[in-house]
Coordinates of C-alpha atoms in Angstrom, one line a residue:
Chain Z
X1 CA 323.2 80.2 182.7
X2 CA 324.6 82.9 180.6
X3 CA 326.9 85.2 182.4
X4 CA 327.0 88.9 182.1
X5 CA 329.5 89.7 185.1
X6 CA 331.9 87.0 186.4
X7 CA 334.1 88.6 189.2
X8 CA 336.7 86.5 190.3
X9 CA 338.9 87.0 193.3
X10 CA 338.5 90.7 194.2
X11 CA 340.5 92.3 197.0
X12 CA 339.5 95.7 198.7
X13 CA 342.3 97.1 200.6
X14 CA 342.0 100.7 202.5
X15 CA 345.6 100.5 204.4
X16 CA 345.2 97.3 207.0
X17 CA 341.7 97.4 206.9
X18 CA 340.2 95.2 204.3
X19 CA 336.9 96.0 202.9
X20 CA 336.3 93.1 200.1
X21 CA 338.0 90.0 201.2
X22 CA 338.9 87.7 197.6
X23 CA 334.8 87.6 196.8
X24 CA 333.9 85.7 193.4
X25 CA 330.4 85.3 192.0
X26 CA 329.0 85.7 188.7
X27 CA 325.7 87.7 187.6
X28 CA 323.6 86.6 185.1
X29 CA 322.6 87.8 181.8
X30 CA 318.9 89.1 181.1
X31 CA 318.0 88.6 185.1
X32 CA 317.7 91.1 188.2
X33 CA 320.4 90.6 191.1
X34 CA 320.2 92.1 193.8
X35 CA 323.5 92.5 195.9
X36 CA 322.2 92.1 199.7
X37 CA 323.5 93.0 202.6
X38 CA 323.6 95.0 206.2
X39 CA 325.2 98.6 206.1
X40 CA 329.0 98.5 206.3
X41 CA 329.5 94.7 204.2
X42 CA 331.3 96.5 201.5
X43 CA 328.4 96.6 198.8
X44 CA 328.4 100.0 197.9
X45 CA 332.1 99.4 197.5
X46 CA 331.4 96.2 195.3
X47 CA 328.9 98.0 192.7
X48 CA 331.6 101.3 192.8
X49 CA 334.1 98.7 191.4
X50 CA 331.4 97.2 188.9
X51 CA 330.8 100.7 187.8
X52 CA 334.6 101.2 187.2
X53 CA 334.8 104.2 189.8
X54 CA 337.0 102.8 192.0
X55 CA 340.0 99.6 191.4
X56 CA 340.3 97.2 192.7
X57 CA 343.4 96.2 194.8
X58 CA 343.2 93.0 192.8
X59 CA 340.9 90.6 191.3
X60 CA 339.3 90.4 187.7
X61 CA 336.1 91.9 187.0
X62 CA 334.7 90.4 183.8
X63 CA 332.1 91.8 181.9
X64 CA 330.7 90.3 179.0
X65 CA 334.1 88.4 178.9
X66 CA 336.5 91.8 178.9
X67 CA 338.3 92.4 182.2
X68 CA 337.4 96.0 183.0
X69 CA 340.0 96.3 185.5
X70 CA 343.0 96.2 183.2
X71 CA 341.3 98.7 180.8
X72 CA 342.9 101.7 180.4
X73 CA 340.1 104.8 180.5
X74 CA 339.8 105.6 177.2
X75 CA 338.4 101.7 176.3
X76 CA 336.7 102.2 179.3
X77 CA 334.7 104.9 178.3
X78 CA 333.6 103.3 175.3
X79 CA 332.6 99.8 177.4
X80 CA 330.3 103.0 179.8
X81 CA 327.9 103.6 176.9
X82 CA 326.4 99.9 176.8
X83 CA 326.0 100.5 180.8
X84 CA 324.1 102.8 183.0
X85 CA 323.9 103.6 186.6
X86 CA 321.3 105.2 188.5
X87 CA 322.6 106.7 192.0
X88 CA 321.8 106.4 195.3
X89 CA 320.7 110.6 195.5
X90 CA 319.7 110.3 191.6
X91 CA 322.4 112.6 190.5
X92 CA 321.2 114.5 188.0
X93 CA 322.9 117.7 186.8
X94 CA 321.2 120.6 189.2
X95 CA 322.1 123.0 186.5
X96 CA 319.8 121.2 183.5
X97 CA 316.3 120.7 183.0
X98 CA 315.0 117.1 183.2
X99 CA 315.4 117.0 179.4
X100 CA 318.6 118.1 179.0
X101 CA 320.0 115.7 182.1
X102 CA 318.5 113.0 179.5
X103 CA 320.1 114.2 176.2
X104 CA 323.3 114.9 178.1
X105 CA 324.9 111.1 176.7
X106 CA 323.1 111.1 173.4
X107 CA 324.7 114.4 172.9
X108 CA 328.1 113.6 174.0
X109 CA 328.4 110.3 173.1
X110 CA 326.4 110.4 169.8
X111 CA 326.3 112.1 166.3
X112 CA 322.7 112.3 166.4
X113 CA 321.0 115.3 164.5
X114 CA 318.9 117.6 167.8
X115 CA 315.3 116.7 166.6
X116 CA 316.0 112.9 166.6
X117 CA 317.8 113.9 170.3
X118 CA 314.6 115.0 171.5
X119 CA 312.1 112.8 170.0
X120 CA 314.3 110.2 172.1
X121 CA 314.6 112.0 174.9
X122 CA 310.6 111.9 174.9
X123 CA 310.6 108.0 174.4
X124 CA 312.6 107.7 177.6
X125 CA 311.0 110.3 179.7
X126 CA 307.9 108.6 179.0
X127 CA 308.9 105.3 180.1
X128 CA 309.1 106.6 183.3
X129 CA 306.2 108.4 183.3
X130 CA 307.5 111.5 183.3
X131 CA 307.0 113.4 179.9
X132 CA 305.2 116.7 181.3
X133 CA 307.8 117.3 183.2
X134 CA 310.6 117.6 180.5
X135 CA 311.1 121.4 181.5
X136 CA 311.6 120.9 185.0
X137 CA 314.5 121.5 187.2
X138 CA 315.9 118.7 189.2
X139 CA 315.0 121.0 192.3
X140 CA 311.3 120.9 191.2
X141 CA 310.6 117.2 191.8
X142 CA 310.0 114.5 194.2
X143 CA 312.7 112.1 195.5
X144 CA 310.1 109.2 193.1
X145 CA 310.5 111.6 190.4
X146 CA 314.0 112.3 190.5
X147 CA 314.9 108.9 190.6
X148 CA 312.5 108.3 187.8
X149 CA 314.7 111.2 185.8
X150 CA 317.7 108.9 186.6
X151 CA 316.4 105.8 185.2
X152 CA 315.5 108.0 182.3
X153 CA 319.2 109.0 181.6
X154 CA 320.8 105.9 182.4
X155 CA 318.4 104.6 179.5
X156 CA 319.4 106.9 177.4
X157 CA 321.6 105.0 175.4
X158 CA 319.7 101.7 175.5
X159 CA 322.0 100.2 177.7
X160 CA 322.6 96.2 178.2
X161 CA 323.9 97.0 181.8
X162 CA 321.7 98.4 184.5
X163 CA 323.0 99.0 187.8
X164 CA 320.9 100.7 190.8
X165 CA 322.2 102.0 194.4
X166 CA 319.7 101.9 196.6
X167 CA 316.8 102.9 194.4
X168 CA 314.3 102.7 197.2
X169 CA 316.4 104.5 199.8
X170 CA 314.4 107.9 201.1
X171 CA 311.2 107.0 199.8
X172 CA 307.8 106.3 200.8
X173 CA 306.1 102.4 200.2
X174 CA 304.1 103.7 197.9
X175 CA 306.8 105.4 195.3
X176 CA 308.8 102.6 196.4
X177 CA 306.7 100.1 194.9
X178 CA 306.3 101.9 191.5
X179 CA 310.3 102.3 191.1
X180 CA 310.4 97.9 191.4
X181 CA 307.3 97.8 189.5
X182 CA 309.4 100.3 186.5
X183 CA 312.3 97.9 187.6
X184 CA 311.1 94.4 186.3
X185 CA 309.4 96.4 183.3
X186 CA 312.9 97.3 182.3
X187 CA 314.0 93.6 182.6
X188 CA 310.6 92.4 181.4
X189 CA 310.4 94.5 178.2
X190 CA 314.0 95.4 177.5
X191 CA 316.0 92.4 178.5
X192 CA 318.3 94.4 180.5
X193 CA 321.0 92.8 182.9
X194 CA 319.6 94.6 186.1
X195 CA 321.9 94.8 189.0
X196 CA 320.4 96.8 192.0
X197 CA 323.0 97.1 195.9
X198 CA 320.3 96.9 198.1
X199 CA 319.3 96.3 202.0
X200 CA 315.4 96.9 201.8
X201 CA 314.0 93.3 201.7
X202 CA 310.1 94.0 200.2
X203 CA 312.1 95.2 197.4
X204 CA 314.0 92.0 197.1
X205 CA 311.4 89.3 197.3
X206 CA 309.8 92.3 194.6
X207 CA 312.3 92.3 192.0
X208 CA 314.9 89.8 192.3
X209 CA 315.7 87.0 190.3
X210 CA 319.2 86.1 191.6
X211 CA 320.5 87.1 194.9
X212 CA 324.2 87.9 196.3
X213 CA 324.7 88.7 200.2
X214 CA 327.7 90.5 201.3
X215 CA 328.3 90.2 205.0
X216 CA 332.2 91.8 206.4
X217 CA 333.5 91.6 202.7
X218 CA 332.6 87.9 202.1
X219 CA 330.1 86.5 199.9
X220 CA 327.9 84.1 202.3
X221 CA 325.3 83.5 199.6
X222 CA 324.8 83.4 195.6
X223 CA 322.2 81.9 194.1
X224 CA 318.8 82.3 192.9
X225 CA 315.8 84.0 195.0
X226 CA 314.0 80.7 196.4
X227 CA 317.3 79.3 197.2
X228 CA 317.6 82.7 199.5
X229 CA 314.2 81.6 201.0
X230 CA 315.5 78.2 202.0
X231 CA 318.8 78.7 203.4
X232 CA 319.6 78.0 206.3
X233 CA 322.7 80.3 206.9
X234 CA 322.5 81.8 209.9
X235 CA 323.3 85.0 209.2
X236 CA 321.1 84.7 205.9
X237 CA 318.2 83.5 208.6
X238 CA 318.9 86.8 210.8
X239 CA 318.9 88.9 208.1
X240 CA 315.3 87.7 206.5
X241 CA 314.0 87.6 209.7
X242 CA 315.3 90.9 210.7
X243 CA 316.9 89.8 214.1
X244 CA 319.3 92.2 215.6
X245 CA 323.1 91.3 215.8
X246 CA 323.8 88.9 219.0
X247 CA 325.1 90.5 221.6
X248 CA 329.3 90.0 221.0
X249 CA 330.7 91.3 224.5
X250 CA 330.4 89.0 227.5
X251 CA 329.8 91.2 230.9
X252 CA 333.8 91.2 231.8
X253 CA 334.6 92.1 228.3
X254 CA 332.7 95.2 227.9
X255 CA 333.4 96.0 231.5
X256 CA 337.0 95.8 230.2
X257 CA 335.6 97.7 226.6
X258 CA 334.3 101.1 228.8
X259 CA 337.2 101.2 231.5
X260 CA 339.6 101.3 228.9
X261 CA 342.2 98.2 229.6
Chain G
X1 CA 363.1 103.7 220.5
X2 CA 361.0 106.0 222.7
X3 CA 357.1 106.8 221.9
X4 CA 358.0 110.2 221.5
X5 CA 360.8 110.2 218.9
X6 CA 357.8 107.5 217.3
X7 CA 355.6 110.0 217.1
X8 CA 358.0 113.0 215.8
X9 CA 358.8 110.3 213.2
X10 CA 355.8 109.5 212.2
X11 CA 354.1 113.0 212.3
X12 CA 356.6 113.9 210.0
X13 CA 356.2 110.8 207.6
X14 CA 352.3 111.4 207.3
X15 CA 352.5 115.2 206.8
X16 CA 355.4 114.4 203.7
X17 CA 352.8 111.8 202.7
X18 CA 349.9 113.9 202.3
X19 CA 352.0 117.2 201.0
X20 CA 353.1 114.4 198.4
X21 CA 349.0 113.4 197.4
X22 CA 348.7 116.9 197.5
X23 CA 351.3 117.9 194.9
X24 CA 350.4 114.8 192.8
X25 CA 346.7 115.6 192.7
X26 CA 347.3 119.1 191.8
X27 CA 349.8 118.4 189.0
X28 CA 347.3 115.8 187.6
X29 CA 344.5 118.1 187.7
X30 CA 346.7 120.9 185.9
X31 CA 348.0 118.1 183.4
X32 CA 344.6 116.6 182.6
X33 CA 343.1 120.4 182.5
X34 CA 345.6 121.3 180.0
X35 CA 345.5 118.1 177.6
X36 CA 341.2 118.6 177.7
X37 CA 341.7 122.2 176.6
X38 CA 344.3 122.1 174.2
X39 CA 345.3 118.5 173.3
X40 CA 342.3 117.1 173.1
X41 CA 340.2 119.5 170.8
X42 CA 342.7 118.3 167.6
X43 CA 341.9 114.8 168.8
X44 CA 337.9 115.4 167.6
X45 CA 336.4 116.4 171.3
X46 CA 335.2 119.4 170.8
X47 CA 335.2 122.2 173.6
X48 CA 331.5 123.3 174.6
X49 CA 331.0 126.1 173.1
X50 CA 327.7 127.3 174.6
X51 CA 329.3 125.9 178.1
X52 CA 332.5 128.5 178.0
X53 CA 329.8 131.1 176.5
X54 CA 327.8 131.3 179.6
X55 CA 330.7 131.0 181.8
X56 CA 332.5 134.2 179.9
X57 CA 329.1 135.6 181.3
X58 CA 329.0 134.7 184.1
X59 CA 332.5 135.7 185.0
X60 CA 333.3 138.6 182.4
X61 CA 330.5 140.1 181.6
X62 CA 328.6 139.7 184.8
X63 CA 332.0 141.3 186.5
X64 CA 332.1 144.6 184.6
X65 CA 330.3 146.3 186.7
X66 CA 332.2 146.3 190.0
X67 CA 335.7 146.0 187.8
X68 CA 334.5 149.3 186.7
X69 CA 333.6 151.2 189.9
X70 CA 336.5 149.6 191.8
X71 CA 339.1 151.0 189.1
X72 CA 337.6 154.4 188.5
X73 CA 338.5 154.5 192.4
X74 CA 341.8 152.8 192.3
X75 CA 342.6 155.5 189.4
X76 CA 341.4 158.8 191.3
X77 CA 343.1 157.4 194.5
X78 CA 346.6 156.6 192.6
X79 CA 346.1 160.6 191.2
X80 CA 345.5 162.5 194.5
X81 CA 348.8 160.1 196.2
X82 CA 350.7 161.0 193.1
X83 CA 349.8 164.5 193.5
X84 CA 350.5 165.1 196.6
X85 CA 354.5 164.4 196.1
X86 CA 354.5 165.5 192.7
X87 CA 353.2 169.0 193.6
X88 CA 355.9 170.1 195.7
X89 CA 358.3 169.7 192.6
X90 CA 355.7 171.4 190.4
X91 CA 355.7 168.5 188.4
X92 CA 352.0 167.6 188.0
X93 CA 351.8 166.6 184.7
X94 CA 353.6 163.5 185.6
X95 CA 350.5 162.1 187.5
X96 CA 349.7 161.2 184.1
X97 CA 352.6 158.8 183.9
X98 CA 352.5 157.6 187.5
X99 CA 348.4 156.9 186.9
X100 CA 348.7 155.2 183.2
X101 CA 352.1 153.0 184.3
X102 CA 350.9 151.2 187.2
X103 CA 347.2 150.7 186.2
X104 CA 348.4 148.9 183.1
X105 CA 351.5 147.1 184.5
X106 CA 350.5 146.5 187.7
X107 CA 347.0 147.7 189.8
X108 CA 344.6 146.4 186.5
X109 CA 345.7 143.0 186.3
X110 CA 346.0 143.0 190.1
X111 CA 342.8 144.4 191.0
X112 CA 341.0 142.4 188.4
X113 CA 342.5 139.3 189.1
X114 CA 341.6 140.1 193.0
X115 CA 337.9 140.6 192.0
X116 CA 337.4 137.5 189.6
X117 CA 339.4 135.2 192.5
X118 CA 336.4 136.2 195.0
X119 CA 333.7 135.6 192.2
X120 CA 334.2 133.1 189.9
X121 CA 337.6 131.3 191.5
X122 CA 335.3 131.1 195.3
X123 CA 331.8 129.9 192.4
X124 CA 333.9 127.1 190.6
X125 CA 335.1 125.6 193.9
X126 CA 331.7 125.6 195.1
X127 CA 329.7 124.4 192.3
X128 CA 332.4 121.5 191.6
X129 CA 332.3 120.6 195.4
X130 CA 328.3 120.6 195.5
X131 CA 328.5 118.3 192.4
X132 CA 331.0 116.0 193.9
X133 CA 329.2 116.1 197.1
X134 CA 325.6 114.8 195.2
X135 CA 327.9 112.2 193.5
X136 CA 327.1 114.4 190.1
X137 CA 330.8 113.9 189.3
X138 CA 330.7 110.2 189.7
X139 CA 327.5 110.3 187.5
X140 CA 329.1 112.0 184.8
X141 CA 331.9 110.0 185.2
X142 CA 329.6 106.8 184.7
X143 CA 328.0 108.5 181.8
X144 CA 331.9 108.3 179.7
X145 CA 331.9 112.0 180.3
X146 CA 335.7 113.3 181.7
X147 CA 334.4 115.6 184.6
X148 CA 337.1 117.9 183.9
X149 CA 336.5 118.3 180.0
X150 CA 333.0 118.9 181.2
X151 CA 333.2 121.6 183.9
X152 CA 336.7 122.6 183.8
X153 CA 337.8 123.6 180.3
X154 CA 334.7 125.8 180.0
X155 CA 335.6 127.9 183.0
X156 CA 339.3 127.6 181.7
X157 CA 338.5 129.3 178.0
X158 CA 336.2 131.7 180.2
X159 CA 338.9 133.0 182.4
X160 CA 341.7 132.8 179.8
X161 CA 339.8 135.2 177.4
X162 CA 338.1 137.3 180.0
X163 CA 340.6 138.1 182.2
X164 CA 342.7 140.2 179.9
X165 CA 339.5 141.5 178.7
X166 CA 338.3 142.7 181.9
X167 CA 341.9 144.3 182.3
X168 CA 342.1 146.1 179.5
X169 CA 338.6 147.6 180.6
X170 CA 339.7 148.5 184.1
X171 CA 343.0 149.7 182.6
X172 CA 341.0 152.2 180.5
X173 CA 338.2 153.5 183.2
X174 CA 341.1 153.7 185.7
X175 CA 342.9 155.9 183.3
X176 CA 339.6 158.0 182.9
X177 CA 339.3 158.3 186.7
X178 CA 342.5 159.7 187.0
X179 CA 341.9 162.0 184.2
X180 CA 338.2 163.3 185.3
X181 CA 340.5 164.0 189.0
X182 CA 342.9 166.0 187.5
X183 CA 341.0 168.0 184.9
X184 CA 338.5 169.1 187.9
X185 CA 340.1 169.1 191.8
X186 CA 343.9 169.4 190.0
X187 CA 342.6 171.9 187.4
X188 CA 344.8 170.0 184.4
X189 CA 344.0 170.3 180.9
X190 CA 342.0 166.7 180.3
X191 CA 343.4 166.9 176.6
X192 CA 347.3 167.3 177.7
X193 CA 347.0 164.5 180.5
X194 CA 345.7 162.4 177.5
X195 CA 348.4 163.3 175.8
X196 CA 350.9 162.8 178.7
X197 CA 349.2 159.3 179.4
X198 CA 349.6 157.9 175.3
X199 CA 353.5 159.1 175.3
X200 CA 354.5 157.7 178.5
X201 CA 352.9 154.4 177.6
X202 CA 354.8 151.4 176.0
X203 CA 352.7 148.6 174.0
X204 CA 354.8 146.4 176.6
X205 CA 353.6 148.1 179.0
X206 CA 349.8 146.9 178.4
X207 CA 351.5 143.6 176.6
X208 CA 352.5 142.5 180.4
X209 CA 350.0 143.4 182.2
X210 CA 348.1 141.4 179.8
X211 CA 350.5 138.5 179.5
X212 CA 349.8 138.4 183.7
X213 CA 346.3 139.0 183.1
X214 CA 345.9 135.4 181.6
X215 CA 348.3 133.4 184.2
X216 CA 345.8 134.7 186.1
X217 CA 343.1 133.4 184.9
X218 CA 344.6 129.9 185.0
X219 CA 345.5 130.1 188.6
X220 CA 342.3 131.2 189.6
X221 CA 340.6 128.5 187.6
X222 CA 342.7 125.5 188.7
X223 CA 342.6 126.3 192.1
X224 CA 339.1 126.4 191.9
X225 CA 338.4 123.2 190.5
X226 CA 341.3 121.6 192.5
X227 CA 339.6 122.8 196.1
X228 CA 335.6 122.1 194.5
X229 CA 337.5 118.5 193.6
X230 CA 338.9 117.9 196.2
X231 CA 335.3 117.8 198.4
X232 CA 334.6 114.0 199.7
X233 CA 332.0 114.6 202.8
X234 CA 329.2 117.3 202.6
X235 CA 328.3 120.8 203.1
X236 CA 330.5 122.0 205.3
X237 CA 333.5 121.0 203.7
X238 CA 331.9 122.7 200.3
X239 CA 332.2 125.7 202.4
X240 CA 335.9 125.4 204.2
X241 CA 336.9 124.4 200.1
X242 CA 335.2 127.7 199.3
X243 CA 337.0 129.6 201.5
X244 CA 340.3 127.8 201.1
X245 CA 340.0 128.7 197.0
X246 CA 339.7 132.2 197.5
X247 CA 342.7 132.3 199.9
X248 CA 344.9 130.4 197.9
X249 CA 344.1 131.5 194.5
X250 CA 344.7 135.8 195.7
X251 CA 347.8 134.4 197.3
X252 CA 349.1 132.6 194.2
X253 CA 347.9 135.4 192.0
X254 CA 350.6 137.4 193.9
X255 CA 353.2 135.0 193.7
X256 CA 352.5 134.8 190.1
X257 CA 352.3 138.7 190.3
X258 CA 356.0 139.0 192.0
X259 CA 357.3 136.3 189.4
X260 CA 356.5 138.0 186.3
X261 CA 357.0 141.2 187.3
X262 CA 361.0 139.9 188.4
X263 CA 360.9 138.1 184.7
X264 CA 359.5 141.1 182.5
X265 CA 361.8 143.7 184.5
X266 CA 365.2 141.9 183.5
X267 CA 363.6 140.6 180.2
X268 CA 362.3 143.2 178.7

């Protein structure tokens, strides 16, 4: 297995409280992983590292064999054109029309003449189904279409590196469905490396290929998505099962918990 | 040692602390600002051009109007106070003097500065915390692009150049207002209080008013981006960093104010 992201180690420290306790895993190249997990197991924190938005306390982070976390933010920058990200609220520039959200990297990052700009700008706004809609506002879509913009942008630049929070989060089955379905056509077609933070678990069986679970800043699972359907971790069980937590206080304890002592 | 003393200590530990992230937040938002505006450019980043463009618009042009009403005022006001003592000596062709001198040295850049603070200074802090509140900073930042090359340096160039424009401007209606006063309710000769006005006026004096004009324009600007910046949760903090812009940036525009107006009168 070829290996696109190999993080080895990786501490998450906020004061005493410890958020990512010495995780390693690697991703793998060409495939979907999805990072699993309940709310609160430190994933959005993982894929803000991956991302480069936040450092780690320590750890490496290698991607395609260069350790992002000792880059300074000029190399950086350069290593951010081969990846995108599309965010959890979409995050498209309020201020710019659909279009220009999508141009916004090929104009900064690129020394490409405007017609060529838009003709590409087309190509990607109609891979996501969305080329009428070019001289829209952010403000005048759906949530499905937004998202939709933000794949569009993230493309931009033909990335080798996909990475999506929560892409199904605030939307419908339906529109759901059609963002995986736009999700393996990426992988399919493109042969992007696809990572995608994730709790909702249609979308998982859906999309991925590899699987990572987070649960209190530990990874209790890595492997492919069959292996995932055969474990027999507990918490993995609970989790694919959708059981509730067990009940952690014994009658004396929480007596003790709501009197205070 | 006693919880109380505990508690002293360490109240006084975490407000050090945090004045200490403050400071060092601020100084690297004024550092960075500076190096994408002025460094950088040489270094083959070019500014956005059609970026600052809009924002001069937005916060010159768009301004003119109530710079405009707000120092015709100001100048009529600063004629009938100057009148009234200057009239007992029979001396009224000095309002000319007291009118011209402290619009350009003191009440344009002042007044201007004041008006720009509660429009654009109050806009940038709200528009950069609504950005960083839909994680559109963090998706610029993912997208290679320095968030403050890309929304700060425009509104810098903006205020930098419009600033002393829009003081020069208020410097000349206030001068008019005080002139269409005194040629009708003070019965003066409009061509003689012109003439009063050019003699008594230095090119320094318009020079500092000026000079202040643009430290202005940078206060007001970085503490607008620092307070939008500095939004992590949602809304309502958007609107207490709003607030807390305006507030600081008027009172810093009168520190600044008191600073250069100490440097230029033992300087110059």
């Amino acid at each position: 297995m070829e290996k696109a992201i190999e993080v080895t180690d990786l501490v998450t420290q906020y004061g005493d409280r410890v958020i990512l306790n010495g995780i390693s895993f690697s991703i793998p190249k060409g495939k979907t992983t999805v990072i699993l997990g309940g709310s609160g197991c430190g994933k959005s924190t993982l894929l803000n590292h991956l991302i480069g938005l936040l450092k780690p306390t320590s750890g490496e982070i290698l991607i395609n064999g260069h350790d992002i976390t000792a880059m300074t933010e000029d190399e950086f920058n350069e290593f951010r054109k081969k990846m995108g990200v599309l965010f959890q609220g979409s995050a498209l520039l309020n201020s710019m029309t659909i279009a220009d959200n999508v141009a916004l990297p090929l104009r900064e990052h690129t020394k490409l003449e405007e017609p060529t700009i838009q003709i590409i700008c087309r190509m990607k706004l109609d891979l996501v189904s969305l080329s009428k809609f070019e001289h829209f506002y952010p403000s005048q879509l759906s949530g499905g279409m937004k998202k939709r913009a933000g794949i569009a942008r993230a493309m931009a630049l033909d990335p080798e590196l996909l990475f999506f929070d929560e892409p199904s989060a605030g939307l419908d089955p339906v529109t759901a469905a059609g963002l995986d379905e736009l999700i393996i056509k990426l992988r399919d077609v493109f042969k992007i490396t696809i990572v995608v933070v994730t709790h909702e678990l249609p979308s998982v069986f859906m999309i991925a290929d590899y699987v990572i679970m987070l649960d209190l800043g530990e990874v209790i699972f890595a492997g492919p998505i069959d292996e995932l359907k055969a474990s027999a971790h507990p918490k993995v069980r609970r989790f694919l099962e959708r059981q509730a937590e067990q009940e952690t206080y014994s009658p004396e304890d929480y007596f003790r918990f709501i009197a205070g002592n | 040692m006693p919880a109380a003393i505990e508690g002293l200590f360490g109240f006084i530990g975490r407000k050090t602390f945090s004045i200490l992230r403050n400071v060092h937040d601020a100084s690297k938002l004024i550092n960075d600002t500076f190096y994408w505006t002025f460094i950088s450019p040489f270094k083959g980043k070019a500014v956005r051009v059609r970026a600052t463009i809009s924002e001069m618009v937005k916060a010159g042009y768009n301004s003119v109007p109530i710079v405009g009403v707000i120092s015709f005022f100001v100048g009529i006001i600063l004629a009938l106070q100057a009148a009234y003592q200057l009239k007992k000596v029979g001396a009224l062709i000095y309002v000319a003097n007291l009118v011209g001198v402290s619009l350009t040295r003191e009440l344009g850049p002042i007044l201007t500065a004041i008006i720009v603070s509660g429009r654009s200074g109050s806009s940038y802090a709200a528009e950069i915390g609504s950005m960083k509140a839909a994680e559109e900073v963090n998706a610029l930042v993912s997208m290679g692009i320095n968030p403050i090359r890309f929304l700060v340096t425009p509104k810098l160039i903006a205020l930098m150049v419009m600033l002393p424009a829009l003081t020069i401007f208020s410097d000349f209606i206030g001068i008019l207002g005080g002139l269409i006063l005194s040629a009708t309710a003070l019965d003066m000769n409009p061509f003689s209080y012109m003439q009063q006005t050019v003699s008594s006026l230095l090119v320094k004096d318009v020079m500092t008013g000026l000079v202040k004009a643009w430290a202005f324009g940078v206060v007001i600007t970085i503490v607008g981006a620092y307070q939008g910046f500095k939004v992590s949760g949602g809304a309502e903090e958007v609107g207490r960093r709003t607030t807390a812009s305006v507030v600081a940036s008027i009172f810093l525009v009168i520190v600044f104010d008191l600073f250069f107006t100490a440097l230029f009168f033992y300087f110059t």
